[in-house]
Amino acid sequence: MASPHRPSVSTRSYDGFERRHAHDHHQIVLPIAGTLDMEVAGICGRVGDGRGVLVADGMPHSFRSAGTNRFVVLDVPAGGLVPEAAVHACNAFFPIDTALDGLVRYLAAEAADRPLDPVQAHHAAGLLLRALESRRPMTPAPVDPVERALVLMAERCEEPLTVAELAAAVGLAPSRFHERFRAQTGTTPARRLAELRLDRAEALLRDGDLPLAEVALVVGFSDQSALTRSLRRRRGTTPGALRNRL
C-alpha cells in the first residue's frame, strides 16, 4: 500500500479472509459496527467492543473479520502529525471512551460516502490524535513474553481467554508458556486469570449494586454459582456477605 502524503480519513469494511501485511504509514482503526480480530507484532486483540488499534509504520500485522462490519480508518504519514517516539512507545490496542466514540461516529457519518477531503482529513486527524494522546498510556510495551501476557491478562481478564490464546499472543508454545509463566510468577496462567477476575468481581460488589448474576457474567464466570464458589474459597464467605462487609 502506497504511503499517503497527507492524513486520510475513510470508512472501510473487511471481508472474512485473513490477510497479513505492513505499510509505510501509521494507521488507526476505530470501530463503528462489528469486530476485527488482529495480531500486531505478536499481540492479539480485537478492534470493536470499545477498543481501537494503532499500527505503526512497518509493523507486520494480520486481520480478519466476520459478518457485517464498518470502521473509521485514519492513515497518517510517518513523521507527520504523530510523534515517532509516541507511536513506537504505545501498546497497539487502546480503550475508547464515550467522548472518543462520539467523535468516531461523527467522522463515520461525514465519511460515509467518500473519504474526507484533505483539509477535513487534516483537521479530523488532529482531533483524533489529540483525543488518543489524552487517553492512551504512553508506556513501552513489555518485551518479555510473561510480562506481555500479564499486561494482556490485566486488560482482557473479563474475556474468555485461554492459556493457548495467551501463549500464541506472546509467541510461545502452550507448554513452554506455562513453564515460563510459573517460573517467573510462582503461579499458573489460569490461576492468575482467576485471581484477576475475582479482584474485578469484588470491586463491582463494593462499588455498585449489580445483581450477582450480572457481576458473574461481566467478569467472565459461567454463572453466579461459579462466582459464589470461587469467592467462598477465597474469602470464606458469600458474595452477599462480602458486599455488606466491603
PDB file of C-alpha atoms in Angstrom:
ATOM      1  CA  MET A   1       0.000   0.000   0.000  1.00  0.00           C
ATOM      2  CA  ALA A   2       1.405   3.373  -1.000  1.00  0.00           C
ATOM      3  CA  SER A   3       2.219   5.804   1.771  1.00  0.00           C
ATOM      4  CA  PRO A   4      -0.211   8.757   1.910  1.00  0.00           C
ATOM      5  CA  HIS A   5       1.310  12.234   1.553  1.00  0.00           C
ATOM      6  CA  ARG A   6      -1.260  13.662   3.977  1.00  0.00           C
ATOM      7  CA  PRO A   7      -3.726  12.241   6.526  1.00  0.00           C
ATOM      8  CA  SER A   8      -6.625  10.262   5.114  1.00  0.00           C
ATOM      9  CA  VAL A   9      -9.894   9.501   6.933  1.00  0.00           C
ATOM     10  CA  SER A  10     -12.330   6.991   5.451  1.00  0.00           C
ATOM     11  CA  THR A  11     -14.768   4.258   6.426  1.00  0.00           C
ATOM     12  CA  ARG A  12     -13.997   0.648   5.488  1.00  0.00           C
ATOM     13  CA  SER A  13     -15.439  -2.825   5.787  1.00  0.00           C
ATOM     14  CA  TYR A  14     -13.436  -6.054   5.691  1.00  0.00           C
ATOM     15  CA  ASP A  15     -14.205  -9.494   4.285  1.00  0.00           C
ATOM     16  CA  GLY A  16     -13.785 -12.794   6.075  1.00  0.00           C
ATOM     17  CA  PHE A  17     -10.355 -13.616   4.650  1.00  0.00           C
ATOM     18  CA  GLU A  18      -7.305 -13.379   6.879  1.00  0.00           C
ATOM     19  CA  ARG A  19      -4.655 -11.021   5.490  1.00  0.00           C
ATOM     20  CA  ARG A  20      -1.187 -10.072   6.674  1.00  0.00           C
ATOM     21  CA  HIS A  21       0.950  -7.124   5.602  1.00  0.00           C
ATOM     22  CA  ALA A  22       2.769  -3.998   6.758  1.00  0.00           C
ATOM     23  CA  HIS A  23       2.619  -0.453   5.417  1.00  0.00           C
ATOM     24  CA  ASP A  24       4.898   2.571   5.466  1.00  0.00           C
ATOM     25  CA  HIS A  25       2.473   4.839   7.302  1.00  0.00           C
ATOM     26  CA  HIS A  26       0.727   4.791  10.661  1.00  0.00           C
ATOM     27  CA  GLN A  27      -2.846   3.531  10.752  1.00  0.00           C
ATOM     28  CA  ILE A  28      -5.553   3.910  13.401  1.00  0.00           C
ATOM     29  CA  VAL A  29      -8.647   1.699  13.141  1.00  0.00           C
ATOM     30  CA  LEU A  30     -11.735   2.627  15.165  1.00  0.00           C
ATOM     31  CA  PRO A  31     -14.949   0.578  15.287  1.00  0.00           C
ATOM     32  CA  ILE A  32     -18.397   1.641  14.178  1.00  0.00           C
ATOM     33  CA  ALA A  33     -20.033  -1.789  13.811  1.00  0.00           C
ATOM     34  CA  GLY A  34     -18.787  -5.354  14.122  1.00  0.00           C
ATOM     35  CA  THR A  35     -15.327  -6.502  15.173  1.00  0.00           C
ATOM     36  CA  LEU A  36     -11.918  -7.059  13.587  1.00  0.00           C
ATOM     37  CA  ASP A  37      -9.571  -9.666  15.059  1.00  0.00           C
ATOM     38  CA  MET A  38      -5.947  -8.563  14.710  1.00  0.00           C
ATOM     39  CA  GLU A  39      -2.427  -9.621  15.593  1.00  0.00           C
ATOM     40  CA  VAL A  40       0.061  -6.750  15.769  1.00  0.00           C
ATOM     41  CA  ALA A  41       3.717  -7.589  16.371  1.00  0.00           C
ATOM     42  CA  GLY A  42       2.809 -10.750  18.245  1.00  0.00           C
ATOM     43  CA  ILE A  43      -0.001  -9.180  20.309  1.00  0.00           C
ATOM     44  CA  CYS A  44      -3.508 -10.439  19.588  1.00  0.00           C
ATOM     45  CA  GLY A  45      -6.546  -8.299  20.181  1.00  0.00           C
ATOM     46  CA  ARG A  46      -9.924  -7.245  18.871  1.00  0.00           C
ATOM     47  CA  VAL A  47     -10.991  -3.929  17.399  1.00  0.00           C
ATOM     48  CA  GLY A  48     -14.566  -3.406  18.499  1.00  0.00           C
ATOM     49  CA  ASP A  49     -16.470  -3.622  21.773  1.00  0.00           C
ATOM     50  CA  GLY A  50     -14.914  -0.353  22.920  1.00  0.00           C
ATOM     51  CA  ARG A  51     -11.356  -0.902  21.663  1.00  0.00           C
ATOM     52  CA  GLY A  52      -9.342   0.563  18.789  1.00  0.00           C
ATOM     53  CA  VAL A  53      -5.853  -0.114  17.458  1.00  0.00           C
ATOM     54  CA  LEU A  54      -2.845   1.902  16.316  1.00  0.00           C
ATOM     55  CA  VAL A  55      -0.488   0.133  13.894  1.00  0.00           C
ATOM     56  CA  ALA A  56       2.866   1.859  13.494  1.00  0.00           C
ATOM     57  CA  ASP A  57       4.586   2.114  10.129  1.00  0.00           C
ATOM     58  CA  GLY A  58       6.475  -1.018   9.127  1.00  0.00           C
ATOM     59  CA  MET A  59       4.791  -3.154  11.804  1.00  0.00           C
ATOM     60  CA  PRO A  60       3.613  -6.545  10.454  1.00  0.00           C
ATOM     61  CA  HIS A  61       0.014  -7.277  11.313  1.00  0.00           C
ATOM     62  CA  SER A  62      -2.766  -9.648  10.345  1.00  0.00           C
ATOM     63  CA  PHE A  63      -6.506  -9.062  10.436  1.00  0.00           C
ATOM     64  CA  ARG A  64      -9.754 -10.862   9.821  1.00  0.00           C
ATOM     65  CA  SER A  65     -13.405 -10.001  10.323  1.00  0.00           C
ATOM     66  CA  ALA A  66     -16.639 -11.959  10.187  1.00  0.00           C
ATOM     67  CA  GLY A  67     -20.124 -10.678   9.498  1.00  0.00           C
ATOM     68  CA  THR A  68     -21.214  -7.110   8.963  1.00  0.00           C
ATOM     69  CA  ASN A  69     -18.559  -4.613   9.985  1.00  0.00           C
ATOM     70  CA  ARG A  70     -17.558  -1.000   9.472  1.00  0.00           C
ATOM     71  CA  PHE A  71     -14.623   1.045  10.777  1.00  0.00           C
ATOM     72  CA  VAL A  72     -13.211   4.549  10.638  1.00  0.00           C
ATOM     73  CA  VAL A  73      -9.636   4.256   9.347  1.00  0.00           C
ATOM     74  CA  LEU A  74      -7.094   7.035   9.765  1.00  0.00           C
ATOM     75  CA  ASP A  75      -3.908   6.758   7.676  1.00  0.00           C
ATOM     76  CA  VAL A  76      -1.156   9.169   8.734  1.00  0.00           C
ATOM     77  CA  PRO A  77       2.236   9.628   7.016  1.00  0.00           C
ATOM     78  CA  ALA A  78       5.178   8.540   9.154  1.00  0.00           C
ATOM     79  CA  GLY A  79       6.989  11.566  10.538  1.00  0.00           C
ATOM     80  CA  GLY A  80       3.883  13.731  10.261  1.00  0.00           C
ATOM     81  CA  LEU A  81       1.223  14.502  12.846  1.00  0.00           C
ATOM     82  CA  VAL A  82       2.117  11.544  15.082  1.00  0.00           C
ATOM     83  CA  PRO A  83       5.382  11.883  17.073  1.00  0.00           C
ATOM     84  CA  GLU A  84       7.502   8.839  16.253  1.00  0.00           C
ATOM     85  CA  ALA A  85       8.563   8.260  19.859  1.00  0.00           C
ATOM     86  CA  ALA A  86       4.948   8.282  20.987  1.00  0.00           C
ATOM     87  CA  VAL A  87       3.851   5.812  18.297  1.00  0.00           C
ATOM     88  CA  HIS A  88       6.522   3.248  18.997  1.00  0.00           C
ATOM     89  CA  ALA A  89       6.089   3.564  22.773  1.00  0.00           C
ATOM     90  CA  CYS A  90       2.390   2.770  22.653  1.00  0.00           C
ATOM     91  CA  ASN A  91       0.727  -0.582  23.079  1.00  0.00           C
ATOM     92  CA  ALA A  92      -1.262  -1.339  19.919  1.00  0.00           C
ATOM     93  CA  PHE A  93      -4.759  -1.714  21.377  1.00  0.00           C
ATOM     94  CA  PHE A  94      -6.448   1.000  23.403  1.00  0.00           C
ATOM     95  CA  PRO A  95      -9.853   1.642  25.027  1.00  0.00           C
ATOM     96  CA  ILE A  96     -12.408   4.023  23.539  1.00  0.00           C
ATOM     97  CA  ASP A  97     -14.354   6.159  25.985  1.00  0.00           C
ATOM     98  CA  THR A  98     -17.713   7.857  25.388  1.00  0.00           C
ATOM     99  CA  ALA A  99     -16.251  11.134  24.113  1.00  0.00           C
ATOM    100  CA  LEU A 100     -13.934   9.441  21.625  1.00  0.00           C
ATOM    101  CA  ASP A 101     -16.739   7.145  20.464  1.00  0.00           C
ATOM    102  CA  GLY A 102     -18.874  10.209  19.747  1.00  0.00           C
ATOM    103  CA  LEU A 103     -16.077  11.703  17.629  1.00  0.00           C
ATOM    104  CA  VAL A 104     -15.651   8.416  15.744  1.00  0.00           C
ATOM    105  CA  ARG A 105     -19.352   8.238  14.912  1.00  0.00           C
ATOM    106  CA  TYR A 106     -19.402  11.844  13.754  1.00  0.00           C
ATOM    107  CA  LEU A 107     -16.482  11.152  11.399  1.00  0.00           C
ATOM    108  CA  ALA A 108     -18.172   7.968  10.206  1.00  0.00           C
ATOM    109  CA  ALA A 109     -21.220   9.972   9.167  1.00  0.00           C
ATOM    110  CA  GLU A 110     -19.065  12.606   7.426  1.00  0.00           C
ATOM    111  CA  ALA A 111     -17.039   9.958   5.556  1.00  0.00           C
ATOM    112  CA  ALA A 112     -19.931   7.591   4.840  1.00  0.00           C
ATOM    113  CA  ASP A 113     -19.990   8.137   1.064  1.00  0.00           C
ATOM    114  CA  ARG A 114     -16.366   9.066   0.327  1.00  0.00           C
ATOM    115  CA  PRO A 115     -13.145   9.854   2.214  1.00  0.00           C
ATOM    116  CA  LEU A 116     -12.902  13.297   3.745  1.00  0.00           C
ATOM    117  CA  ASP A 117     -11.251  15.940   1.586  1.00  0.00           C
ATOM    118  CA  PRO A 118      -7.623  16.825   2.501  1.00  0.00           C
ATOM    119  CA  VAL A 119      -8.488  19.834   4.660  1.00  0.00           C
ATOM    120  CA  GLN A 120     -11.217  17.989   6.539  1.00  0.00           C
ATOM    121  CA  ALA A 121      -8.964  14.944   6.950  1.00  0.00           C
ATOM    122  CA  HIS A 122      -6.132  17.040   8.376  1.00  0.00           C
ATOM    123  CA  HIS A 123      -8.395  18.618  10.984  1.00  0.00           C
ATOM    124  CA  ALA A 124     -10.112  15.313  11.783  1.00  0.00           C
ATOM    125  CA  ALA A 125      -6.749  13.594  12.192  1.00  0.00           C
ATOM    126  CA  GLY A 126      -5.622  16.297  14.586  1.00  0.00           C
ATOM    127  CA  LEU A 127      -8.778  15.889  16.682  1.00  0.00           C
ATOM    128  CA  LEU A 128      -8.457  12.116  16.813  1.00  0.00           C
ATOM    129  CA  LEU A 129      -4.780  12.183  17.695  1.00  0.00           C
ATOM    130  CA  ARG A 130      -5.278  14.725  20.461  1.00  0.00           C
ATOM    131  CA  ALA A 131      -8.117  12.609  21.850  1.00  0.00           C
ATOM    132  CA  LEU A 132      -5.952   9.490  21.753  1.00  0.00           C
ATOM    133  CA  GLU A 133      -2.962  11.227  23.289  1.00  0.00           C
ATOM    134  CA  SER A 134      -5.028  12.232  26.317  1.00  0.00           C
ATOM    135  CA  ARG A 135      -6.424   8.715  26.787  1.00  0.00           C
ATOM    136  CA  ARG A 136      -3.661   6.276  25.849  1.00  0.00           C
ATOM    137  CA  PRO A 137      -0.925   5.230  28.253  1.00  0.00           C
ATOM    138  CA  MET A 138       2.367   6.186  26.598  1.00  0.00           C
ATOM    139  CA  THR A 139       4.328   3.386  28.245  1.00  0.00           C
ATOM    140  CA  PRO A 140       6.613   0.955  26.442  1.00  0.00           C
ATOM    141  CA  ALA A 141       5.112  -2.416  25.642  1.00  0.00           C
ATOM    142  CA  PRO A 142       6.998  -5.095  27.601  1.00  0.00           C
ATOM    143  CA  VAL A 143       9.384  -7.297  25.649  1.00  0.00           C
ATOM    144  CA  ASP A 144       9.443 -10.317  27.980  1.00  0.00           C
ATOM    145  CA  PRO A 145       6.702 -12.809  26.944  1.00  0.00           C
ATOM    146  CA  VAL A 146       5.467 -13.353  30.503  1.00  0.00           C
ATOM    147  CA  GLU A 147       5.299  -9.607  31.170  1.00  0.00           C
ATOM    148  CA  ARG A 148       3.398  -9.136  27.906  1.00  0.00           C
ATOM    149  CA  ALA A 149       0.990 -11.884  28.949  1.00  0.00           C
ATOM    150  CA  LEU A 150       0.433 -10.210  32.317  1.00  0.00           C
ATOM    151  CA  VAL A 151      -0.449  -6.924  30.607  1.00  0.00           C
ATOM    152  CA  LEU A 152      -2.802  -8.719  28.225  1.00  0.00           C
ATOM    153  CA  MET A 153      -4.449 -10.595  31.093  1.00  0.00           C
ATOM    154  CA  ALA A 154      -4.981  -7.396  33.073  1.00  0.00           C
ATOM    155  CA  GLU A 155      -6.517  -5.653  30.053  1.00  0.00           C
ATOM    156  CA  ARG A 156      -8.734  -8.555  28.968  1.00  0.00           C
ATOM    157  CA  CYS A 157      -9.348 -10.639  32.090  1.00  0.00           C
ATOM    158  CA  GLU A 158     -13.103 -10.293  31.597  1.00  0.00           C
ATOM    159  CA  GLU A 159     -12.912 -12.028  28.200  1.00  0.00           C
ATOM    160  CA  PRO A 160     -12.905 -15.833  27.812  1.00  0.00           C
ATOM    161  CA  LEU A 161      -9.136 -16.006  27.333  1.00  0.00           C
ATOM    162  CA  THR A 162      -7.467 -19.420  27.235  1.00  0.00           C
ATOM    163  CA  VAL A 163      -3.883 -20.350  28.036  1.00  0.00           C
ATOM    164  CA  ALA A 164      -3.427 -21.383  24.399  1.00  0.00           C
ATOM    165  CA  GLU A 165      -4.554 -17.934  23.207  1.00  0.00           C
ATOM    166  CA  LEU A 166      -2.203 -16.200  25.645  1.00  0.00           C
ATOM    167  CA  ALA A 167       0.673 -18.412  24.552  1.00  0.00           C
ATOM    168  CA  ALA A 168       0.004 -17.651  20.886  1.00  0.00           C
ATOM    169  CA  ALA A 169      -0.232 -13.915  21.621  1.00  0.00           C
ATOM    170  CA  VAL A 170       3.274 -13.860  23.126  1.00  0.00           C
ATOM    171  CA  GLY A 171       4.821 -16.251  20.590  1.00  0.00           C
ATOM    172  CA  LEU A 172       5.347 -19.340  22.770  1.00  0.00           C
ATOM    173  CA  ALA A 173       4.102 -22.924  22.634  1.00  0.00           C
ATOM    174  CA  PRO A 174       1.478 -23.536  25.360  1.00  0.00           C
ATOM    175  CA  SER A 175       3.694 -25.906  27.358  1.00  0.00           C
ATOM    176  CA  ARG A 176       6.675 -23.546  27.221  1.00  0.00           C
ATOM    177  CA  PHE A 177       4.480 -20.573  28.104  1.00  0.00           C
ATOM    178  CA  HIS A 178       3.021 -22.397  31.120  1.00  0.00           C
ATOM    179  CA  GLU A 179       6.503 -23.381  32.283  1.00  0.00           C
ATOM    180  CA  ARG A 180       7.955 -19.869  31.976  1.00  0.00           C
ATOM    181  CA  PHE A 181       4.902 -18.211  33.498  1.00  0.00           C
ATOM    182  CA  ARG A 182       5.023 -20.423  36.574  1.00  0.00           C
ATOM    183  CA  ALA A 183       8.784 -20.000  36.967  1.00  0.00           C
ATOM    184  CA  GLN A 184       8.539 -16.174  36.831  1.00  0.00           C
ATOM    185  CA  THR A 185       5.326 -15.617  38.788  1.00  0.00           C
ATOM    186  CA  GLY A 186       5.041 -18.594  41.109  1.00  0.00           C
ATOM    187  CA  THR A 187       1.546 -19.399  39.851  1.00  0.00           C
ATOM    188  CA  THR A 188      -0.163 -20.687  36.724  1.00  0.00           C
ATOM    189  CA  PRO A 189      -1.743 -18.565  33.974  1.00  0.00           C
ATOM    190  CA  ALA A 190      -5.184 -19.987  34.747  1.00  0.00           C
ATOM    191  CA  ARG A 191      -4.844 -19.187  38.440  1.00  0.00           C
ATOM    192  CA  ARG A 192      -3.669 -15.635  37.725  1.00  0.00           C
ATOM    193  CA  LEU A 193      -6.647 -15.062  35.413  1.00  0.00           C
ATOM    194  CA  ALA A 194      -8.987 -16.378  38.088  1.00  0.00           C
ATOM    195  CA  GLU A 195      -7.478 -14.012  40.662  1.00  0.00           C
ATOM    196  CA  LEU A 196      -7.830 -11.034  38.315  1.00  0.00           C
ATOM    197  CA  ARG A 197     -11.476 -11.900  37.687  1.00  0.00           C
ATOM    198  CA  LEU A 198     -12.159 -12.226  41.400  1.00  0.00           C
ATOM    199  CA  ASP A 199     -10.474  -8.867  42.035  1.00  0.00           C
ATOM    200  CA  ARG A 200     -12.790  -7.325  39.452  1.00  0.00           C
ATOM    201  CA  ALA A 201     -15.838  -9.061  40.935  1.00  0.00           C
ATOM    202  CA  GLU A 202     -15.008  -7.770  44.414  1.00  0.00           C
ATOM    203  CA  ALA A 203     -14.609  -4.246  43.038  1.00  0.00           C
ATOM    204  CA  LEU A 204     -18.036  -4.439  41.387  1.00  0.00           C
ATOM    205  CA  LEU A 205     -19.610  -5.790  44.559  1.00  0.00           C
ATOM    206  CA  ARG A 206     -18.017  -2.987  46.547  1.00  0.00           C
ATOM    207  CA  ASP A 207     -18.753  -0.100  44.196  1.00  0.00           C
ATOM    208  CA  GLY A 208     -22.165  -0.907  42.729  1.00  0.00           C
ATOM    209  CA  ASP A 209     -25.428  -2.751  43.064  1.00  0.00           C
ATOM    210  CA  LEU A 210     -25.338  -5.016  40.009  1.00  0.00           C
ATOM    211  CA  PRO A 211     -27.158  -8.314  40.527  1.00  0.00           C
ATOM    212  CA  LEU A 212     -24.798 -11.169  41.288  1.00  0.00           C
ATOM    213  CA  ALA A 213     -25.653 -12.915  38.004  1.00  0.00           C
ATOM    214  CA  GLU A 214     -24.592  -9.817  36.050  1.00  0.00           C
ATOM    215  CA  VAL A 215     -21.373  -9.459  38.044  1.00  0.00           C
ATOM    216  CA  ALA A 216     -20.537 -13.087  37.240  1.00  0.00           C
ATOM    217  CA  LEU A 217     -21.052 -12.562  33.500  1.00  0.00           C
ATOM    218  CA  VAL A 218     -19.184  -9.242  33.436  1.00  0.00           C
ATOM    219  CA  VAL A 219     -16.047 -10.727  34.991  1.00  0.00           C
ATOM    220  CA  GLY A 220     -16.003 -13.879  32.866  1.00  0.00           C
ATOM    221  CA  PHE A 221     -17.578 -16.565  35.085  1.00  0.00           C
ATOM    222  CA  SER A 222     -20.014 -19.016  33.526  1.00  0.00           C
ATOM    223  CA  ASP A 223     -22.737 -18.250  36.110  1.00  0.00           C
ATOM    224  CA  GLN A 224     -23.284 -16.838  39.571  1.00  0.00           C
ATOM    225  CA  SER A 225     -22.802 -20.244  41.211  1.00  0.00           C
ATOM    226  CA  ALA A 226     -19.255 -20.458  39.862  1.00  0.00           C
ATOM    227  CA  LEU A 227     -18.509 -16.961  41.154  1.00  0.00           C
ATOM    228  CA  THR A 228     -20.026 -17.761  44.554  1.00  0.00           C
ATOM    229  CA  ARG A 229     -17.918 -20.904  44.912  1.00  0.00           C
ATOM    230  CA  SER A 230     -14.743 -19.049  43.942  1.00  0.00           C
ATOM    231  CA  LEU A 231     -15.385 -16.186  46.375  1.00  0.00           C
ATOM    232  CA  ARG A 232     -16.210 -18.627  49.171  1.00  0.00           C
ATOM    233  CA  ARG A 233     -12.926 -20.462  48.595  1.00  0.00           C
ATOM    234  CA  ARG A 234     -11.035 -17.169  48.536  1.00  0.00           C
ATOM    235  CA  ARG A 235     -12.747 -15.319  51.382  1.00  0.00           C
ATOM    236  CA  GLY A 236     -14.638 -17.995  53.263  1.00  0.00           C
ATOM    237  CA  THR A 237     -17.872 -16.062  52.811  1.00  0.00           C
ATOM    238  CA  THR A 238     -20.731 -15.487  50.359  1.00  0.00           C
ATOM    239  CA  PRO A 239     -20.924 -12.614  47.831  1.00  0.00           C
ATOM    240  CA  GLY A 240     -23.854 -11.106  49.743  1.00  0.00           C
ATOM    241  CA  ALA A 241     -21.903 -11.033  52.991  1.00  0.00           C
ATOM    242  CA  LEU A 242     -18.866  -9.779  51.119  1.00  0.00           C
ATOM    243  CA  ARG A 243     -20.880  -6.899  49.631  1.00  0.00           C
ATOM    244  CA  ASN A 244     -22.035  -5.896  53.107  1.00  0.00           C
ATOM    245  CA  ARG A 245     -18.553  -6.132  54.582  1.00  0.00           C
ATOM    246  CA  LEU A 246     -16.910  -4.172  51.759  1.00  0.00           C
TER     247      LEU A 246
END
